[in-house]
Amino acid sequence: MTLDMIMSHLYLVLAAVALTIIIGVPLGILAYFYKSVRKIILWVVEVLQTMPALALLGIIMVFLGAGKATVVIGLLLYSLLPVVQNTYVGLSEVDPAIKEVAQGMGMTKLYRLWHVEMPIAFPLIFTGIRIAAVTSVGTAVFATFVGGGGLGSLIYRGIRVSNMTMIMSGTLALMVMAVGCDGIMSHIEKRLYRRFSPRKTI
Amino acid sequence: MIRFEHVSKRYGESLILDDLNLEIATGEFTVLIGPSGCGKTTTLKTINRLIEPDKGKIFIDDQDISQIDKVKLRRSIGYVIQQIGLFPNMTVEQNISVVPKLLNYEKARCNKIVRELLALVDMPYEEYAHKYPSEMSGGQQQRIGVLRALAASPPIVLMDEPFGALDPMTRRILQDEVSKLQKKLNKTIVFVTHDMDEALNMADKIIFMNKGKIVQIAAPEEMLENPADDLIRSFMGKHSKDQEALPQTAADFMRSDIYSCYRNRGVREAIQQMARRKVDTLLVKNLDDTYAGTVSIKSIRNHGKDLKTIEPLITQENAVSYVDEDAQICFDKLLNGQDSYVVVLNHDGTIAGIVTKTSMAKSLADAVWGDSQ
C-alpha cells in the first residue's frame, strides 16, 4: 500500500462527490419545482442505484474507455439517489406556513428558494451528501477493474496472490477512510441541524 | 381604502365567496369574523393575491389590484399569519429586515428600522436582535412576526388569526400592543379571527361573514346592541345584552344567607348568636316564621340586662321591601335611609333576605360583565 493509492482513491471519491453535488442538487430542485419532470428524475436516479456498481462501470467503459473519468462518472451516477432525493424531500417538507408567509411578503420563487427554502432544507441535503460520500469510498474499490487505480487494486492484487496482509491492509485503510469521512460529516451535520431547525432530528 | 366589488371564489362545487361587496376605510381596524369555512381567510388572502377571485374586482385606493404586479403588491402589504412563520434560519434582525431588503433599502436603514421597531415593543435590540426564533417564546415570536409585517411601513397590514396559537394571557397583551401600534402608526388593518372577545376588543368595525356572504357590518357597540341574526348572537355569547334580562326586582339584588331567631329567645342566646356570626343586629321572626322586627346589640346593652327574652327590644324601624318590589325603590330606601340594609319579605310575611350595598353592587357587576364564574 502506498500513499499514492490512498490519495488516488480519495481523489476519485472527492471528484465524484463534488460532481454529485453540482448535478444532484439542481436535479432535486427541478423535481421540486416541476411536477412534470419529478417522476422521471426520481425514477431514473432510483434505477441507477439498483444497478450493480461493477456493471455500471462496465457499461460506461464501453463509451468512455478505461480510466479515471469512467470511475468518477460511475460513482457520480451511483451517488445521485441520496442527494437528489434529499434535496427534493428537504425542499418539499419546509413548513407550508413559512412558504406561504414568504410568498405573502413578496418574495419571488427563486429568492424564496435561495434565502428560505434551501437554508432550511440544507441539513437534510447535507445528510444526502454524507451518505453519497461514504458509499463512494466503498464503491470506488471497483475502479481497479476499469483502470481507475485506488485502494481497490491493492485488495484485488492481494486476492490474486492470496496475500492476507495485503487484503487486510487495503480493507483497513478503506474502513478508516469511510469511518473518518462519516464521523467528520456527521459532526458538521449535527451542528447544522442544531442551528437551522432545532426541533428536527434525524 | 380597500374595496371589493362583486368578488366570488369557488373551489370545485363549493362557493367560498359569494358576490362580496365591501369597503374598508383607510386607517380603520377591521375584523373579519365568522364560523370556520365562512370565507374570512379567503377574503383576506384575496387582498394580497395569495388567492385570486374567479369573479369581481378588488381595488386599493381605486387601483384594480389584478393590474398590479403580485410581488410588488405584496411588498406593500404587511402579512401576519397564525403559525407565525418566522424564518428559522434567520435571526430576529434578519427576519424583520426581509421586506426592506427586498425593496433594496441600505443596510444602515434596515438596522435603524429594526432598532426602532424593537423599541416599540420593549424588546431591547442588544438582547433580541441576534436571537434565532427557536430561542424565543411563542409570544415573543409573534411580536417579531408583527414587527416584520410593519418593517417597510406598509399602509395596509393583513393579519390571519395572529394570536390564535397563543395562551390567553399573552394573547391579551399582544392584542393591546397591536391596538396601540395601530393607533400610533395609523395603519389600515384587516384582521381575521373567530374569537368575538378579540374582535370586540380591537375592532373599529366588525364584518361578520357566513357561507361566503356578509351578514353584518357594524361597529362593536352596534353589533352588541343589534346583532343581525341568531348566529351572531350566539357568537356574542355573554356579551349580548338582550340574552339575559337585566335584574329588576328587589329579589334580584338580595342575599338570602341571613341570620334570624325567634322572638321568644333569651337575651344571652341572642348575644351569643351575634358574637358567633359577627353581626350587630338580628332579624327576629314570630313563631309562625313571619317577620317580627330586628334587635340590635345596642338596645340589648342599654336595656336588656334584666330581661329574660328579647321580645321587648324588638323594633320595626328597619326599612322593609317585598321580593317583587321595583329594585329602584328598594335602592332608594337603602341609599336614603339610615339603615345599612333593607329587609326583603315574601308575600306571606316571611323573610326572604336582605339587600345591602355590597349585594347590590355585586349583582350589578354580574349583570354588566357576566357571571364572575
Coordinates of C-alpha atoms in Angstrom, one line a residue:
Chain A
M1 CA 0.0 0.0 0.0
T2 CA 1.3 3.3 -0.9
L3 CA 0.3 6.9 -0.1
D4 CA -0.3 7.2 -3.8
M5 CA -3.0 4.6 -3.7
I6 CA -4.8 6.3 -0.8
M7 CA -4.5 9.7 -2.5
S8 CA -5.9 8.5 -5.8
H9 CA -8.7 6.7 -4.0
L10 CA -9.6 9.9 -2.1
Y11 CA -9.3 11.9 -5.3
L12 CA -11.8 9.6 -7.1
V13 CA -14.3 10.0 -4.2
L14 CA -13.9 13.7 -3.8
A15 CA -14.2 14.3 -7.6
A16 CA -17.3 12.1 -7.7
V17 CA -19.0 13.8 -4.7
A18 CA -18.3 17.3 -6.0
L19 CA -19.9 16.3 -9.3
T20 CA -22.8 14.7 -7.5
I21 CA -23.5 17.9 -5.6
I22 CA -23.2 20.0 -8.7
I23 CA -25.6 17.8 -10.7
G24 CA -27.7 16.2 -7.9
V25 CA -28.8 19.4 -6.1
P26 CA -30.1 21.2 -9.2
L27 CA -31.9 17.9 -10.2
G28 CA -33.6 17.9 -6.8
I29 CA -34.6 21.5 -7.2
L30 CA -36.0 20.8 -10.6
A31 CA -38.0 17.8 -9.2
Y32 CA -39.3 20.2 -6.5
F33 CA -40.3 22.9 -8.9
Y34 CA -41.8 21.0 -11.8
K35 CA -44.3 18.3 -11.2
S36 CA -44.0 17.2 -14.8
V37 CA -40.3 16.0 -14.5
R38 CA -40.4 15.0 -10.9
K39 CA -41.4 11.4 -11.5
I40 CA -38.9 10.9 -14.3
I41 CA -36.0 12.3 -12.3
L42 CA -36.7 10.4 -9.1
W43 CA -37.3 7.2 -11.1
V44 CA -34.0 7.5 -13.1
V45 CA -31.8 8.0 -10.0
E46 CA -33.5 5.1 -8.3
V47 CA -32.9 2.8 -11.2
L48 CA -29.3 3.8 -11.4
Q49 CA -28.9 2.9 -7.8
T50 CA -30.3 -0.6 -8.3
M51 CA -27.7 -1.5 -11.0
P52 CA -24.6 -3.4 -9.8
A53 CA -21.8 -1.0 -9.5
L54 CA -19.4 -3.1 -11.5
A55 CA -21.9 -3.5 -14.3
L56 CA -22.5 0.3 -14.4
L57 CA -18.8 0.9 -14.6
G58 CA -18.5 -1.7 -17.4
I59 CA -21.2 0.0 -19.4
I60 CA -19.6 3.4 -19.0
M61 CA -16.2 2.0 -20.0
V62 CA -17.7 0.9 -23.3
F63 CA -18.4 4.5 -24.1
L64 CA -15.5 6.3 -22.4
G65 CA -12.8 3.7 -22.3
A66 CA -10.8 2.8 -19.2
G67 CA -9.6 5.5 -16.9
K68 CA -10.4 7.8 -14.1
A69 CA -13.2 9.6 -15.9
T70 CA -15.1 6.4 -16.2
V71 CA -14.8 5.8 -12.5
V72 CA -15.8 9.3 -11.5
I73 CA -18.8 9.3 -13.7
G74 CA -19.8 5.8 -12.4
L75 CA -19.5 6.9 -8.9
L76 CA -21.5 10.1 -9.7
L77 CA -24.4 8.2 -11.2
Y78 CA -24.3 5.8 -8.3
S79 CA -24.4 8.6 -5.7
L80 CA -27.2 10.7 -7.2
L81 CA -30.0 9.0 -5.4
P82 CA -29.4 10.2 -1.8
V83 CA -28.5 13.7 -2.9
V84 CA -31.4 14.2 -5.4
Q85 CA -33.9 12.6 -3.1
N86 CA -32.9 14.5 0.0
T87 CA -32.9 17.8 -1.9
Y88 CA -36.4 17.2 -3.2
V89 CA -37.7 15.9 0.2
G90 CA -36.0 18.7 2.1
L91 CA -37.5 21.4 0.0
S92 CA -40.9 19.8 -0.1
E93 CA -41.0 19.4 3.7
V94 CA -40.3 23.1 4.5
D95 CA -43.3 24.2 6.7
P96 CA -46.1 25.3 4.3
A97 CA -46.8 28.3 6.7
I98 CA -43.2 29.5 6.1
K99 CA -43.6 29.1 2.4
E100 CA -46.9 31.0 2.5
V101 CA -45.6 33.9 4.5
A102 CA -42.5 34.2 2.3
Q103 CA -44.8 34.4 -0.7
G104 CA -47.2 36.8 1.1
M105 CA -44.3 39.1 1.9
G106 CA -43.4 39.4 -1.7
M107 CA -40.5 37.1 -2.3
T108 CA -40.1 35.7 -5.8
K109 CA -39.9 32.0 -6.3
L110 CA -36.1 32.0 -6.7
Y111 CA -35.5 34.4 -3.9
R112 CA -37.6 32.2 -1.6
L113 CA -35.7 29.2 -2.7
W114 CA -32.3 30.7 -2.1
H115 CA -32.9 32.6 1.1
V116 CA -35.5 30.5 2.8
E117 CA -36.1 27.0 1.4
M118 CA -32.5 26.0 0.7
P119 CA -31.2 27.1 4.0
I120 CA -33.9 25.3 5.9
A121 CA -33.5 22.1 3.7
F122 CA -29.7 22.2 3.8
P123 CA -29.2 19.9 6.8
L124 CA -31.2 17.2 5.1
I125 CA -29.3 17.8 1.8
F126 CA -26.1 17.5 3.7
T127 CA -27.2 14.2 5.0
G128 CA -27.7 13.0 1.4
I129 CA -24.2 14.2 0.6
R130 CA -22.7 12.3 3.5
I131 CA -24.4 9.1 2.5
A132 CA -23.1 9.6 -1.1
A133 CA -19.6 10.2 0.1
V134 CA -19.4 7.2 2.5
T135 CA -20.9 4.8 -0.1
S136 CA -18.5 6.2 -2.7
V137 CA -15.5 5.3 -0.6
G138 CA -16.5 1.6 -0.8
T139 CA -17.8 1.6 -4.3
A140 CA -14.5 3.2 -5.6
V141 CA -12.8 -0.2 -5.0
F142 CA -14.2 -1.3 -8.3
A143 CA -12.2 1.4 -10.0
T144 CA -9.3 -1.0 -10.4
F145 CA -11.3 -3.1 -12.9
V146 CA -11.7 -0.2 -15.2
G147 CA -8.3 1.2 -14.8
G148 CA -9.0 3.8 -12.2
G149 CA -6.5 2.8 -9.6
G150 CA -7.1 3.4 -5.9
L151 CA -7.1 1.0 -3.0
G152 CA -9.1 -1.5 -5.0
S153 CA -6.0 -2.5 -6.9
L154 CA -4.2 -3.4 -3.6
I155 CA -7.1 -5.6 -2.5
Y156 CA -7.5 -7.2 -5.9
R157 CA -3.8 -8.0 -6.1
G158 CA -4.0 -9.4 -2.6
I159 CA -6.8 -11.7 -3.5
R160 CA -4.9 -13.0 -6.6
V161 CA -1.8 -13.8 -4.8
S162 CA -3.6 -14.9 -1.6
N163 CA -1.8 -12.4 0.5
M164 CA -3.9 -11.8 3.6
T165 CA -1.8 -8.9 4.8
M166 CA -2.3 -7.1 1.6
I167 CA -6.1 -7.6 1.6
M168 CA -6.3 -6.6 5.2
S169 CA -4.2 -3.5 5.0
G170 CA -6.3 -2.3 2.0
T171 CA -9.5 -3.1 3.7
L172 CA -8.4 -1.4 6.9
A173 CA -7.4 1.7 5.1
L174 CA -10.8 1.8 3.4
M175 CA -12.6 1.3 6.7
V176 CA -10.6 4.1 8.3
M177 CA -11.4 6.3 5.4
A178 CA -15.1 5.6 5.4
V179 CA -15.5 5.9 9.2
G180 CA -13.4 9.1 9.3
C181 CA -15.5 10.6 6.4
D182 CA -18.7 9.6 8.1
G183 CA -17.5 10.9 11.5
I184 CA -16.4 14.3 10.3
M185 CA -19.5 14.8 8.2
S186 CA -21.9 13.6 10.9
H187 CA -20.3 16.2 13.3
I188 CA -20.9 19.0 10.8
E189 CA -24.4 17.7 10.2
K190 CA -25.3 17.8 13.8
R191 CA -24.3 21.4 14.1
L192 CA -26.3 22.2 11.0
Y193 CA -29.4 20.6 12.4
R194 CA -29.0 22.4 15.7
R195 CA -28.6 25.8 14.0
F196 CA -31.2 25.6 11.3
S197 CA -34.0 23.6 12.6
P198 CA -33.5 22.8 16.3
R199 CA -36.7 20.8 16.6
K200 CA -35.8 18.4 13.8
T201 CA -33.8 15.3 14.4
I202 CA -32.7 12.6 12.0
Chain B
M1 CA -59.3 52.3 1.1
I2 CA -59.9 48.7 0.1
R3 CA -63.0 48.0 -2.0
F4 CA -64.4 44.7 -3.0
E5 CA -66.8 44.7 -6.0
H6 CA -68.8 41.5 -6.7
V7 CA -66.0 39.2 -5.6
S8 CA -66.7 35.5 -5.9
K9 CA -64.5 32.4 -5.4
R10 CA -65.3 28.8 -6.0
Y11 CA -63.4 25.7 -5.0
G12 CA -64.9 22.9 -7.0
E13 CA -68.6 22.7 -6.0
S14 CA -68.5 24.9 -3.0
L15 CA -68.8 28.6 -3.2
I16 CA -66.3 30.2 -0.8
L17 CA -67.0 33.8 -1.6
D18 CA -70.4 34.8 -2.8
D19 CA -70.7 38.1 -4.6
L20 CA -68.8 40.0 -1.9
N21 CA -69.1 43.8 -1.8
L22 CA -67.4 45.8 0.9
E23 CA -65.3 48.8 1.7
I24 CA -62.6 49.1 4.3
A25 CA -61.7 52.7 5.1
T26 CA -58.1 53.9 5.4
G27 CA -56.7 53.8 8.9
E28 CA -59.5 51.6 10.2
F29 CA -59.1 48.4 12.2
T30 CA -61.4 46.0 10.5
V31 CA -62.1 42.5 11.9
L32 CA -63.4 39.7 9.7
I33 CA -65.2 37.1 11.9
G34 CA -67.5 34.1 11.4
P35 CA -67.7 30.4 11.8
S36 CA -65.0 28.2 10.1
G37 CA -65.4 27.9 6.4
C38 CA -67.3 31.3 6.2
G39 CA -64.7 32.7 3.8
K40 CA -63.0 35.2 6.1
T41 CA -59.5 33.9 5.5
T42 CA -60.1 33.6 1.8
T43 CA -61.3 37.2 1.8
L44 CA -58.1 38.3 3.5
K45 CA -55.9 36.4 1.1
T46 CA -57.5 37.9 -2.0
I47 CA -56.2 41.3 -0.8
N48 CA -52.6 40.3 -1.3
R49 CA -53.5 38.0 -4.2
L50 CA -52.4 34.8 -2.5
I51 CA -55.9 33.8 -3.7
E52 CA -57.2 35.1 -6.9
P53 CA -61.0 35.6 -7.1
D54 CA -62.9 33.9 -10.0
K55 CA -65.1 36.9 -10.5
G56 CA -65.2 40.5 -9.4
K57 CA -62.5 43.1 -8.7
I58 CA -60.7 44.4 -5.7
F59 CA -59.4 48.0 -5.5
I60 CA -56.8 49.5 -3.2
D61 CA -57.1 53.3 -3.4
D62 CA -59.1 53.0 -6.6
Q63 CA -56.4 50.9 -8.3
D64 CA -57.5 47.5 -9.5
I65 CA -55.1 45.1 -7.8
S66 CA -55.3 42.5 -10.5
Q67 CA -53.4 45.0 -12.6
I68 CA -50.6 45.4 -10.1
D69 CA -47.6 43.1 -10.2
K70 CA -48.2 40.5 -7.5
V71 CA -44.8 40.7 -6.0
K72 CA -44.8 44.5 -5.9
L73 CA -48.3 44.5 -4.4
R74 CA -47.3 42.1 -1.6
R75 CA -44.2 44.1 -0.7
S76 CA -46.5 47.0 0.0
I77 CA -48.9 45.0 2.3
G78 CA -47.9 43.6 5.7
Y79 CA -48.8 40.0 6.4
V80 CA -49.0 38.1 9.7
I81 CA -50.2 34.5 10.0
Q82 CA -51.3 32.3 12.9
Q83 CA -48.4 29.9 12.6
I84 CA -46.1 33.0 13.0
G85 CA -43.9 31.7 10.2
L86 CA -40.6 33.3 11.2
F87 CA -37.8 32.1 9.1
P88 CA -35.9 29.7 11.4
N89 CA -32.6 30.2 9.5
M90 CA -32.6 33.9 10.2
T91 CA -32.1 36.0 13.3
V92 CA -34.7 38.4 14.6
E93 CA -32.9 41.3 12.9
Q94 CA -32.8 39.4 9.6
N95 CA -36.4 38.4 9.9
I96 CA -37.6 41.9 10.4
S97 CA -35.4 43.2 7.5
V98 CA -36.8 40.8 4.9
V99 CA -39.1 43.2 3.1
P100 CA -36.8 46.2 3.5
K101 CA -34.1 44.1 1.9
L102 CA -36.4 43.0 -0.9
L103 CA -37.0 46.7 -1.5
N104 CA -33.3 47.3 -1.6
Y105 CA -33.0 49.5 1.4
E106 CA -29.5 50.2 2.5
K107 CA -28.0 48.2 5.4
A108 CA -27.9 51.2 7.8
R109 CA -31.5 52.0 7.1
C110 CA -32.6 48.4 7.7
N111 CA -30.7 48.4 11.0
K112 CA -32.4 51.6 12.0
I113 CA -35.8 50.2 11.3
V114 CA -35.1 47.1 13.4
R115 CA -33.9 49.2 16.3
E116 CA -37.0 51.4 16.2
L117 CA -39.4 48.6 15.9
L118 CA -37.9 46.5 18.7
A119 CA -38.1 49.6 20.9
L120 CA -41.8 49.9 20.1
V121 CA -42.5 46.5 21.9
D122 CA -39.9 47.0 24.6
M123 CA -37.6 44.3 23.3
P124 CA -34.0 45.6 23.7
Y125 CA -32.0 45.4 20.5
E126 CA -28.9 44.1 22.2
E127 CA -30.8 41.3 23.8
Y128 CA -33.0 40.1 21.0
A129 CA -31.7 41.2 17.6
H130 CA -29.3 38.3 17.2
K131 CA -31.5 35.6 18.6
Y132 CA -33.0 32.8 16.4
P133 CA -36.8 32.3 16.5
S134 CA -36.3 28.9 18.3
E135 CA -34.7 30.7 21.2
M136 CA -37.8 32.7 22.0
S137 CA -41.3 32.1 23.4
G138 CA -44.4 32.0 21.2
G139 CA -45.5 35.4 22.3
Q140 CA -42.1 36.9 21.6
Q141 CA -42.0 35.2 18.2
Q142 CA -45.4 36.6 17.2
R143 CA -44.3 40.1 18.3
I144 CA -41.5 39.8 15.9
G145 CA -44.0 38.4 13.3
V146 CA -46.0 41.6 13.7
L147 CA -42.9 43.9 13.6
R148 CA -41.7 42.1 10.5
A149 CA -45.0 42.9 8.8
L150 CA -44.6 46.6 9.7
A151 CA -40.9 46.9 8.7
A152 CA -41.3 48.6 5.4
S153 CA -44.1 50.8 6.7
P154 CA -46.9 49.3 4.6
P155 CA -50.1 51.3 4.7
I156 CA -52.1 48.0 4.9
V157 CA -51.4 45.1 7.2
L158 CA -53.3 41.7 6.9
M159 CA -53.4 39.5 10.0
D160 CA -54.8 36.0 9.8
E161 CA -55.7 34.8 13.3
P162 CA -52.3 36.1 14.5
F163 CA -52.9 35.3 18.2
G164 CA -54.8 32.0 17.7
A165 CA -52.0 29.8 18.9
L166 CA -51.0 31.9 22.0
D167 CA -52.2 31.4 25.5
P168 CA -55.0 33.7 26.7
M169 CA -52.8 35.9 28.8
T170 CA -50.2 36.5 26.0
R171 CA -53.0 36.9 23.5
R172 CA -54.5 39.7 25.6
I173 CA -51.1 41.5 25.9
L174 CA -50.5 41.3 22.2
Q175 CA -54.0 42.5 21.4
D176 CA -53.3 45.6 23.4
E177 CA -49.9 46.1 21.9
V178 CA -51.2 45.8 18.3
S179 CA -54.1 48.2 19.1
K180 CA -51.6 50.7 20.4
L181 CA -49.3 50.2 17.4
Q182 CA -52.2 50.7 15.0
K183 CA -53.3 53.9 16.6
K184 CA -49.8 55.2 16.8
L185 CA -48.9 54.3 13.2
N186 CA -52.3 54.8 11.7
K187 CA -52.4 51.6 9.7
T188 CA -55.3 50.0 7.9
I189 CA -55.5 46.6 9.5
V190 CA -57.6 43.7 8.3
F191 CA -57.7 41.1 11.0
V192 CA -59.3 37.6 10.8
T193 CA -60.4 35.9 14.0
H194 CA -63.1 33.5 15.3
D195 CA -62.9 35.0 18.8
M196 CA -65.6 37.5 19.5
D197 CA -63.7 38.8 22.5
E198 CA -60.8 39.6 20.3
A199 CA -63.0 41.3 17.7
L200 CA -64.8 43.5 20.3
N201 CA -61.5 44.3 22.0
M202 CA -59.7 45.5 18.9
A203 CA -62.1 46.4 16.0
D204 CA -63.3 49.7 14.8
K205 CA -65.5 47.8 12.5
I206 CA -66.6 44.1 12.6
I207 CA -67.5 42.3 9.4
F208 CA -69.5 39.1 10.3
M209 CA -69.4 36.5 7.5
N210 CA -71.2 33.3 7.0
K211 CA -71.2 30.9 4.0
G212 CA -69.2 33.4 1.8
K213 CA -71.6 36.3 2.5
I214 CA -71.5 39.3 4.7
V215 CA -74.2 39.0 7.4
Q216 CA -73.5 42.3 9.2
I217 CA -71.0 45.1 9.2
A218 CA -71.1 47.2 12.3
A219 CA -69.0 48.9 15.0
P220 CA -68.6 46.6 18.1
E221 CA -71.0 48.5 20.2
E222 CA -73.6 48.5 17.5
M223 CA -73.2 44.8 16.9
L224 CA -73.7 44.2 20.6
E225 CA -76.8 46.2 20.6
N226 CA -78.4 44.9 17.5
P227 CA -76.9 41.6 16.3
A228 CA -78.4 40.9 12.9
D229 CA -79.3 37.2 13.5
D230 CA -79.1 34.3 16.0
L231 CA -75.7 33.2 14.7
I232 CA -74.1 36.5 15.6
R233 CA -76.0 36.5 18.9
S234 CA -74.5 33.1 19.7
F235 CA -71.0 34.3 18.8
M236 CA -71.5 37.3 21.1
G237 CA -72.3 34.8 23.9
K238 CA -72.2 36.5 27.2
H239 CA -71.6 39.9 25.7
S240 CA -75.0 40.1 24.2
K241 CA -77.2 42.5 26.2
D242 CA -80.6 41.0 25.5
Q243 CA -79.6 37.5 26.1
E244 CA -80.3 37.9 29.7
A245 CA -82.8 40.4 31.1
L246 CA -81.4 43.0 33.5
P247 CA -82.2 42.4 37.1
Q248 CA -85.3 44.3 38.0
T249 CA -86.7 43.5 41.4
A250 CA -85.5 43.6 45.0
A251 CA -85.2 39.8 44.9
D252 CA -82.6 40.0 42.2
F253 CA -80.3 42.0 44.5
M254 CA -80.7 40.4 47.9
R255 CA -78.6 38.0 49.7
S256 CA -80.5 35.1 51.3
D257 CA -77.9 33.8 53.6
I258 CA -79.2 35.7 56.6
Y259 CA -79.3 35.1 60.4
S260 CA -82.6 35.2 62.3
C261 CA -84.0 34.0 65.6
Y262 CA -87.5 33.6 67.1
R263 CA -88.9 36.3 69.3
N264 CA -89.1 34.2 72.5
R265 CA -85.4 33.6 72.7
G266 CA -83.3 34.7 75.6
V267 CA -81.1 37.7 75.6
R268 CA -78.0 35.8 76.4
E269 CA -78.6 33.4 73.4
A270 CA -79.1 36.4 71.1
I271 CA -75.9 38.0 72.2
Q272 CA -74.0 34.7 71.6
Q273 CA -75.5 34.4 68.1
M274 CA -74.4 37.9 67.2
A275 CA -70.9 37.2 68.5
R276 CA -70.6 34.0 66.7
R277 CA -71.7 35.5 63.4
K278 CA -70.0 38.8 63.9
V279 CA -73.1 40.9 63.2
D280 CA -74.6 43.7 65.3
T281 CA -78.3 43.0 64.5
L282 CA -80.5 40.0 64.3
L283 CA -83.7 39.6 62.3
V284 CA -86.4 38.4 64.6
K285 CA -89.2 36.0 63.5
N286 CA -92.6 35.4 65.0
L287 CA -93.4 31.8 65.9
D288 CA -95.2 31.4 62.6
D289 CA -92.0 32.5 60.8
T290 CA -93.3 35.9 59.7
Y291 CA -91.1 38.9 60.1
A292 CA -91.3 40.5 63.6
G293 CA -88.6 43.1 63.5
T294 CA -84.9 43.5 64.4
V295 CA -82.9 43.5 67.6
S296 CA -79.6 45.4 67.9
I297 CA -76.7 44.8 70.2
K298 CA -77.0 48.5 71.2
S299 CA -80.5 48.1 72.6
I300 CA -79.6 44.9 74.4
R301 CA -76.7 46.7 76.0
N302 CA -78.9 49.6 77.1
H303 CA -81.9 47.8 78.4
G304 CA -81.6 44.1 78.2
K305 CA -79.6 43.2 81.3
D306 CA -82.6 42.3 83.4
L307 CA -84.8 40.9 80.7
K308 CA -85.4 37.2 80.1
T309 CA -86.3 37.3 76.4
I310 CA -85.5 39.7 73.6
E311 CA -89.2 40.3 73.0
P312 CA -89.5 43.9 74.5
L313 CA -86.4 45.0 72.5
I314 CA -87.8 44.2 69.0
T315 CA -88.2 47.3 66.8
Q316 CA -89.8 47.6 63.4
E317 CA -88.0 50.7 62.4
N318 CA -85.8 49.0 59.8
A319 CA -86.7 49.6 56.1
V320 CA -88.7 46.8 54.6
S321 CA -89.2 45.8 51.0
Y322 CA -91.0 43.0 49.2
V323 CA -89.5 40.5 46.8
D324 CA -91.2 41.8 43.7
E325 CA -90.8 45.5 44.5
D326 CA -89.0 47.5 41.9
A327 CA -85.3 47.4 42.5
Q328 CA -85.0 51.1 42.2
I329 CA -87.4 51.8 45.1
C330 CA -85.5 49.3 47.2
F331 CA -82.3 51.1 46.3
D332 CA -83.8 54.4 47.4
K333 CA -84.7 53.0 50.7
L334 CA -81.2 51.7 51.2
L335 CA -79.3 54.7 50.0
N336 CA -81.5 57.4 51.5
G337 CA -82.5 55.8 54.8
Q338 CA -80.5 55.4 58.0
D339 CA -80.3 51.6 57.8
S340 CA -77.3 49.6 56.5
Y341 CA -79.7 47.1 54.9
V342 CA -83.3 46.6 53.7
V343 CA -85.2 43.6 54.8
V344 CA -86.9 41.8 51.9
L345 CA -90.1 39.9 52.7
N346 CA -92.1 37.3 50.8
H347 CA -95.8 38.0 50.4
D348 CA -96.7 35.7 53.2
G349 CA -94.7 37.9 55.5
T350 CA -91.8 35.6 56.0
I351 CA -88.2 36.8 55.5
A352 CA -86.7 36.3 52.0
G353 CA -83.4 38.1 52.5
I354 CA -81.7 41.4 52.9
V355 CA -80.3 43.9 50.4
T356 CA -77.0 45.5 51.4
K357 CA -74.9 47.9 49.4
T358 CA -72.4 45.0 48.8
S359 CA -75.1 42.7 47.4
M360 CA -76.4 45.4 45.2
A361 CA -73.0 46.2 43.7
K362 CA -72.2 42.6 43.2
S363 CA -75.5 41.9 41.3
L364 CA -75.0 44.9 39.1
A365 CA -71.5 43.9 38.3
D366 CA -72.6 40.4 37.3
A367 CA -75.2 41.8 35.0
V368 CA -72.8 44.1 33.3
W369 CA -69.7 41.8 33.0
G370 CA -71.3 38.4 33.0
D371 CA -71.2 35.9 35.8
S372 CA -67.9 36.0 37.6
Q373 CA -67.6 32.3 37.4

